[in-house]
Coordinates of C-alpha atoms and ligand atoms in Angstrom, one line a residue:
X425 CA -6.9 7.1 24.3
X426 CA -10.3 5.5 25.5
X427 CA -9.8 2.2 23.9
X428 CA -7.4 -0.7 24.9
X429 CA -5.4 -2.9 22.4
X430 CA -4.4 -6.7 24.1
X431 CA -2.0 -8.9 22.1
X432 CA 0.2 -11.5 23.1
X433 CA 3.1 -14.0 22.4
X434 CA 4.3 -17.3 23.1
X435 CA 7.7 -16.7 24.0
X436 CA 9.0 -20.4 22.5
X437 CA 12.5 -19.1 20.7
X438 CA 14.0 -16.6 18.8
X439 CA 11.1 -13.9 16.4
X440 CA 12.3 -13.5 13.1
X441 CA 11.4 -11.4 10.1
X442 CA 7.4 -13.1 9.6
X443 CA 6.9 -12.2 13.2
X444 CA 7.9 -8.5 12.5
X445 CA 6.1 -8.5 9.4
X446 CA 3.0 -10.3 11.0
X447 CA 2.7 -8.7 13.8
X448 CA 5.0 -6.6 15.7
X449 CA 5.3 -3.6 12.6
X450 CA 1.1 -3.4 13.7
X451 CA 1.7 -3.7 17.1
X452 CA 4.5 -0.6 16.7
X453 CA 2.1 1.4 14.5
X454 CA -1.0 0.9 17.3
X455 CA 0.7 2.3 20.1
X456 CA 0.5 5.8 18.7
X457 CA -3.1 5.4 19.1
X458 CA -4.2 3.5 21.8
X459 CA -3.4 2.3 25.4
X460 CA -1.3 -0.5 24.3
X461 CA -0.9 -3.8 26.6
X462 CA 1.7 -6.7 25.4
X463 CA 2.2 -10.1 27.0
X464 CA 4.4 -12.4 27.0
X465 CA 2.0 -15.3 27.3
X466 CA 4.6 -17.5 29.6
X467 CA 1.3 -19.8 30.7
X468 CA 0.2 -20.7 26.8
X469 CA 4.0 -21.5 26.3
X470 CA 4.0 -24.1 29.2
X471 CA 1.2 -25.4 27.9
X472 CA 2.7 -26.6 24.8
X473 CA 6.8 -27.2 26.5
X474 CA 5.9 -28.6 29.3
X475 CA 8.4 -30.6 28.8
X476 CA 11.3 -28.0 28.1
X477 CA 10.2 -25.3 30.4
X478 CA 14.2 -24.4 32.0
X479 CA 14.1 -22.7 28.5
X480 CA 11.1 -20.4 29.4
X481 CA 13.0 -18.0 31.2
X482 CA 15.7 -16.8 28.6
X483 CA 13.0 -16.7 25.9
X484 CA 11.0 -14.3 27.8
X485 CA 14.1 -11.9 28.2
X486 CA 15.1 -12.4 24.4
X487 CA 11.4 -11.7 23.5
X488 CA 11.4 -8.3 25.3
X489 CA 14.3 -7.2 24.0
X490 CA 13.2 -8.0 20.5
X491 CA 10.0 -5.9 21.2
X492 CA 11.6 -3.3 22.4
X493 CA 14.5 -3.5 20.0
X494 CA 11.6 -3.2 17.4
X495 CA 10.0 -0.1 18.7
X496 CA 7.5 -1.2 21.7
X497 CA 8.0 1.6 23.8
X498 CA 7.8 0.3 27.6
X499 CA 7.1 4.4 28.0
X500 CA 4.0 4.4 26.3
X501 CA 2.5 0.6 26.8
X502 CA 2.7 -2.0 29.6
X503 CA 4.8 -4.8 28.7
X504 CA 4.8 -7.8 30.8
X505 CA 5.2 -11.5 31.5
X506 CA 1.8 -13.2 32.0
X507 CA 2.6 -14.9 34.7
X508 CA 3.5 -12.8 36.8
X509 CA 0.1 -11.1 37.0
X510 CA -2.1 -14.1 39.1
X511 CA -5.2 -12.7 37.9
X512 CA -4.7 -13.9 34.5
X513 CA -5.6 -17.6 36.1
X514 CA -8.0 -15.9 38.7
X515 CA -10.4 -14.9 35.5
X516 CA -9.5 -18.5 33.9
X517 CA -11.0 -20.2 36.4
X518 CA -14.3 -18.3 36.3
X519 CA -14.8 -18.3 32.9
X520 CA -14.0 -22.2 32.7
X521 CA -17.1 -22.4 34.9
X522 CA -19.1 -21.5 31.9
X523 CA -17.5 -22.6 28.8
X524 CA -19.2 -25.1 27.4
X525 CA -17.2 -28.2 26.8
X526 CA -18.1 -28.6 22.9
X527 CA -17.2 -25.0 22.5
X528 CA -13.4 -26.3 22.8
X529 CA -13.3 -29.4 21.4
X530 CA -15.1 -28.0 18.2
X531 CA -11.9 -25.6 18.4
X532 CA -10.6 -26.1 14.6
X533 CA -7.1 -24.6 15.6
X534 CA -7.4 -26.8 18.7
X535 CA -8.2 -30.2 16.4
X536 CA -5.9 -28.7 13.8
X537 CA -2.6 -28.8 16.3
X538 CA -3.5 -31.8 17.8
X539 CA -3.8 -33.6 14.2
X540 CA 0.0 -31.6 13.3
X541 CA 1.9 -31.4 16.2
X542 CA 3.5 -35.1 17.1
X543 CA 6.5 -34.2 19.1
X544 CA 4.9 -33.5 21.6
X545 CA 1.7 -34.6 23.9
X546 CA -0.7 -32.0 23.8
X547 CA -4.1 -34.2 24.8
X548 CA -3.7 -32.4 27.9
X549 CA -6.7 -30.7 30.2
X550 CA -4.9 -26.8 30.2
X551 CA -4.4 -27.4 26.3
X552 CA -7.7 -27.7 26.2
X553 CA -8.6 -24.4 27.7
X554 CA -6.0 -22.7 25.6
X555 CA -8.5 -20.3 24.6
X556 CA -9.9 -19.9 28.2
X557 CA -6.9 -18.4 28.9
X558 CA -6.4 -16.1 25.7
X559 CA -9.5 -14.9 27.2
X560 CA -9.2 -14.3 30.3
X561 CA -6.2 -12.0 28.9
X562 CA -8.4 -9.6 27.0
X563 CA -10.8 -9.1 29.0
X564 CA -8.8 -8.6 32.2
X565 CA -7.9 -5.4 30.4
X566 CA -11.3 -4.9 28.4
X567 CA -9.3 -4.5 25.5
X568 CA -11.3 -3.8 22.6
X569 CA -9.4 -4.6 19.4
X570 CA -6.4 -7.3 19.2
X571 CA -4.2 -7.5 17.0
X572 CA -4.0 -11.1 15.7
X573 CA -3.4 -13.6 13.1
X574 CA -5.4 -15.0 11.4
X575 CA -5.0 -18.4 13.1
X576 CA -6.0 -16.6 16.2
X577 CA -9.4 -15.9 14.5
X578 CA -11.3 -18.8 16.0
X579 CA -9.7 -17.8 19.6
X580 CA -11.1 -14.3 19.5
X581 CA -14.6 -15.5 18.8
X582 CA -14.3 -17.7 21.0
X583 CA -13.2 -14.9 23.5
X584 CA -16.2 -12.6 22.6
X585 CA -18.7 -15.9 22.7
X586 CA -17.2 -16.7 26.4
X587 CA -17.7 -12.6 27.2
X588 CA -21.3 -12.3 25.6
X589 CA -22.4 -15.7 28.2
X590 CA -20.3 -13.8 31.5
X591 CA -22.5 -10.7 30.6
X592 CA -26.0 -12.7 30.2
X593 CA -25.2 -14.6 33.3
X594 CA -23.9 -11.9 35.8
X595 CA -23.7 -8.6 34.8
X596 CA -24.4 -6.7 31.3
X597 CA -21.7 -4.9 29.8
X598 CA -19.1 -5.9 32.0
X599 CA -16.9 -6.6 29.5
X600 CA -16.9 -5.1 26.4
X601 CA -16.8 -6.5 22.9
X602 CA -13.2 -7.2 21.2
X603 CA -12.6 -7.2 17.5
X604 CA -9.9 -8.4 15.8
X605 CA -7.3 -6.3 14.0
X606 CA -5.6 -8.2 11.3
X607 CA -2.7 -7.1 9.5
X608 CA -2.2 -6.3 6.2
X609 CA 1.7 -7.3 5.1
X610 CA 1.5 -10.1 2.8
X611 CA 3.1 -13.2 4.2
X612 CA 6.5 -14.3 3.2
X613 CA 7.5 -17.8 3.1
X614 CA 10.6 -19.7 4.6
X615 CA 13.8 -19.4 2.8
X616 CA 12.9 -23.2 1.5
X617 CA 9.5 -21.8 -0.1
X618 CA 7.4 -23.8 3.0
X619 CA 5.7 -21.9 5.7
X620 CA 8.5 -19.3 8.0
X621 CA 8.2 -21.4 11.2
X622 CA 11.0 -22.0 13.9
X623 CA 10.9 -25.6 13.5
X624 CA 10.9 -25.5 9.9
X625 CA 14.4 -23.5 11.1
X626 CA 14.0 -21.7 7.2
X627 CA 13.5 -18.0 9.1
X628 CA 15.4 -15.1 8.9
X629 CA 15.7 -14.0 12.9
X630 CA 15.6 -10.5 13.9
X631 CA 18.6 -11.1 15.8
X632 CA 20.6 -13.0 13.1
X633 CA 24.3 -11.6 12.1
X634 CA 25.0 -10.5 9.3
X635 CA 26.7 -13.4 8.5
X636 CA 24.0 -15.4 9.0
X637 CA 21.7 -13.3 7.2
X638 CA 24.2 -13.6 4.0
X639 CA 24.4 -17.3 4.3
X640 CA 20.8 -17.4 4.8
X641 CA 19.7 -15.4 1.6
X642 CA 22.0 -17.5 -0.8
X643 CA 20.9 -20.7 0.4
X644 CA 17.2 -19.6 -0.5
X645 CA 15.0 -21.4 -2.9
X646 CA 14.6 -19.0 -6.6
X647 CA 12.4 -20.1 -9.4
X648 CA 12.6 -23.6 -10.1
X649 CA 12.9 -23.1 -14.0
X650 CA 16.1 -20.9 -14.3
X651 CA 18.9 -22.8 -13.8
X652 CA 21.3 -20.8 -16.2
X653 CA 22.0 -17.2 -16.4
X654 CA 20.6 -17.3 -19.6
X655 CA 17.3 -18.4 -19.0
X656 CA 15.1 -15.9 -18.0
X657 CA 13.5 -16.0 -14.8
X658 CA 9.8 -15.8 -13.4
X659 CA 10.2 -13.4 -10.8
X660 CA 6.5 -13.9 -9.6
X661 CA 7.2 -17.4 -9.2
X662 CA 10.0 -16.2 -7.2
X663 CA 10.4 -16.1 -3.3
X664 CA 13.4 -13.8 -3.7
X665 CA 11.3 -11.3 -5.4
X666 CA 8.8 -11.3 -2.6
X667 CA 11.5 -10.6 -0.4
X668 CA 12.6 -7.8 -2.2
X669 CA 9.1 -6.5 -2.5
X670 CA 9.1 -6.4 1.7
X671 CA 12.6 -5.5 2.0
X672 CA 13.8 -3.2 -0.5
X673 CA 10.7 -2.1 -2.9
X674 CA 12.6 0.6 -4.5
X675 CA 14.6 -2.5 -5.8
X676 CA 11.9 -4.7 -7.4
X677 CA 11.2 -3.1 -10.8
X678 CA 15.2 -3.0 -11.1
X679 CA 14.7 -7.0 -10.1
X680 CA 12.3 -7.8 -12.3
X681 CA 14.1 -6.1 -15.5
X682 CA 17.3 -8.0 -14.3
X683 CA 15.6 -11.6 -13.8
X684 CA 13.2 -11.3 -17.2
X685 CA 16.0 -10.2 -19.0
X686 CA 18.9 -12.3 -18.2
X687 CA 21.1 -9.4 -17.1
X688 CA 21.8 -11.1 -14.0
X689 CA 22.1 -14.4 -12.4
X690 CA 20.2 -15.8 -8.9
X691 CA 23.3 -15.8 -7.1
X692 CA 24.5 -12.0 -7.1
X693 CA 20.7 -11.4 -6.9
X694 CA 20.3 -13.2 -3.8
X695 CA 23.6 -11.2 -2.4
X696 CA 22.0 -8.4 -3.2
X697 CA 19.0 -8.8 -1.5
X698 CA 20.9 -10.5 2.0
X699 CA 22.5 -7.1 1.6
X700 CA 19.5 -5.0 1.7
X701 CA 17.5 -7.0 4.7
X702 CA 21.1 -6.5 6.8
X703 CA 20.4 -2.6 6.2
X704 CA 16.7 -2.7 6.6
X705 CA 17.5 -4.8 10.0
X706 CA 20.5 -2.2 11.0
X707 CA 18.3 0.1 13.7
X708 CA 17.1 -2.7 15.3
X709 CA 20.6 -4.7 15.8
X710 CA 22.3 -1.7 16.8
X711 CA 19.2 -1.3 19.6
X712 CA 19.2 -5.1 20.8
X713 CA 22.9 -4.6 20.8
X714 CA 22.6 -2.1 23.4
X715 CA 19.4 -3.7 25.3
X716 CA 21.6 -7.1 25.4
X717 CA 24.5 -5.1 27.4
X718 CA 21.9 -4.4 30.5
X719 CA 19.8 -6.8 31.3
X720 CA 18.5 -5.9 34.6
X721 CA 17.1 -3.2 32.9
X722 CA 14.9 -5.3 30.5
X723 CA 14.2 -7.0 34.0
X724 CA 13.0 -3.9 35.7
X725 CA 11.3 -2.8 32.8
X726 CA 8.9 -6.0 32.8
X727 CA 8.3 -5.7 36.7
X728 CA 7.4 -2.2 35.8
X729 CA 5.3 -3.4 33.1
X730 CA 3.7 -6.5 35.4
X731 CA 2.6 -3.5 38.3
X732 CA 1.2 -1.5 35.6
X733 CA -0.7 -4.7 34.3
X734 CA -2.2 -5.9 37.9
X735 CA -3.6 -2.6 39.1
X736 CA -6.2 -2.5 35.5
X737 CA -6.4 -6.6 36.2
X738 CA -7.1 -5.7 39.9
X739 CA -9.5 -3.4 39.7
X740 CA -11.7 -5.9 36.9
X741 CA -11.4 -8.8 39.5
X742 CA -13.1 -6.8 41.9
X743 CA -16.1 -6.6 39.9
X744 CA -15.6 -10.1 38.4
X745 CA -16.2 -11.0 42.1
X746 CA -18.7 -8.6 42.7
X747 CA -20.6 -9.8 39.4
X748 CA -20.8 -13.5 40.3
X749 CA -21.0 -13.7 44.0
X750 CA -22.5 -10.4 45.0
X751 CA -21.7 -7.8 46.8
Ligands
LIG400 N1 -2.3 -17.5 21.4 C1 -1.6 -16.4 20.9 C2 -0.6 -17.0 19.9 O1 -0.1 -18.1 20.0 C3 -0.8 -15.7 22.0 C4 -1.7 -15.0 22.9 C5 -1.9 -15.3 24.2 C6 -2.6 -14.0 22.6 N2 -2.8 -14.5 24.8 C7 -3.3 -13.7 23.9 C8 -2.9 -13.3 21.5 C9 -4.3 -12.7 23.9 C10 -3.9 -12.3 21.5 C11 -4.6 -12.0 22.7 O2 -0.2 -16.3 18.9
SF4_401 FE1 14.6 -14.9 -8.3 FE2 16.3 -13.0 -8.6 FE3 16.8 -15.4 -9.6 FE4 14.9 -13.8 -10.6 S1 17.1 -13.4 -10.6 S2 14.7 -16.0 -10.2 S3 14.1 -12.8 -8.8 S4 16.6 -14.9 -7.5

């Protein structure tokens, strides 16, 4: 149990299933393994809803119950909110001191949001530093492997670039080096075939009814070229046959025969399928459920977490300090 794993997540609205797939299912699996620590990155969120940030606060409750809902166990990791754990900003600072500026602004995912993302004003100086931060949040905890996507890539070299120039300035080996750990589920689009995104509003969320998750699965997108039962369909060209390759595998070679052959049509296909993702989502409804009913206790479980965090984060600002300015 040597080795630390740091992730972390914008808590900006509800997860749903690609968030589960993408990352939380890894996160889950990792924790049998390693020292697990899980933020909920509050400060990356304002840097980005600024504007909105009243909503900050029930997101980060709604993104610990999903986590925990999911299977983090607040037993065996340290959960926590970001901000609450000053350090995080203490490290920013010093590692702003030597990041080069061109290191940032030759950012792709940094040129690439601010090229995308027009509702809202993101030609700000913390936006910026985005990854200044990320790293100052892995290294607090000399994590060692993080669990990423892979549009985090260029923020976790960036991370061990910023760590390398620390250690050649102050102190070798102070902190470690961090490797990515990407995860292997495929990626499953939106119900409309485009990318699963919140503001797309085409995801399935963890917390969705079952209602929802019905109406959901027949209003998605099947393969273009079968309009009538009688055509046969293309179920690799099909988004609901992805789905049921995630959801409900046992079901796909039953699918395909089905959709090939014209036995059955899109529409009880579909049902079938909302059907199976309301089972496969069962355990963890019936947990949020329960977590929703108490939420002082999701409360004291992040101070718990947030204690936890700042005595490791603590301890590394000591020597941080001790590193630049001497003893
Ligand atoms: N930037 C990450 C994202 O948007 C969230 C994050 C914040 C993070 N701090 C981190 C991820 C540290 C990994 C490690 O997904
Ligand atoms: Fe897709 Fe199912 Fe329709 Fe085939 S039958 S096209 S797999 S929804």
């Amino acid at each position: 149990m040597s080795k630390t794993v740091f992730s972390g997540m914008r808590p900006t609205g509800k997860l749903h299933l690609g968030h589960w797939l993408g990352a939380l299912q890894n996160w889950v699996n990792l924790q049998k393994d390693y020292q697990c620590v899980f933020a909920i990155a509050d400060w990356h969120a304002l840097m980005g809803e600024y504007e909105n940030s009243r909503r900050l606060n029930e997101y980060i409750v709604d993104m610990a119950i999903d986590w925990i809902a999911c299977g983090i166990d607040p037993d065996k990791s340290i959960l926590y909110v970001q901000s609450s754990v000053p350090e995080h900003l203490e490290l920013q600072m010093v590692l702003s001191c030597l990041t080069p500026l061109g290191w940032l602004e030759r950012n792709p995912t940094y040129k690439e949001q601010l090229r995308e993302i027009s509702s809202r004003d993101l030609q700000t100086y913390a936006f910026l530093g985005y990854p200044v931060l990320q790293a100052a949040d892995i290294l607090l905890y000399k994590a060692t492997a993080v669990p990423i996507g892979e549009d985090q890539l260029p923020h976790l070299e960036l991370c061990r670039e910023i760590a390398r120039r620390f250690n050649f300035f102050y102190k070798k080996e102070l902190f470690p080096d961090c490797n990515p750990i990407l995860t292997q589920t495929p990626r499953l689009l939106g119900i409309d075939r485009r990318k699963m995104s919140k503001s797309y509003d085409n995801a399935i969320n963890l917390s969705d009814s079952e209602s929802d998750i019905v109406k959901k699965s027949t209003k998605m997108i099947t393969d273009p070229q079968r309009i009538r039962i009688s055509d046969p369909g293309r179920p690799e060209y099909c988004n609901v046959y992805s789905y049921y390759q995630v959801f409900a595998p046992d079901l796909a070679p039953d699918v395909y025969d089905w959709c090939t052959g014209s036995k059955k049509g899109c529409i009880e296909c579909k049902s079938i399928l909302g059907q199976r993702i309301i089972k496969y989502l069962a355990p963890m409804r019936a947990k949020r459920n329960e977590l929703e009913k108490d939420k002082d206790r999701i409360r004291d479980i992040l101070n718990e977490g947030a204690k936890k965090a700042k005595s490791i984060a603590h301890k590394t600002m000591i020597e941080v300090r001790e590193a630049v300015f001497g003893p």
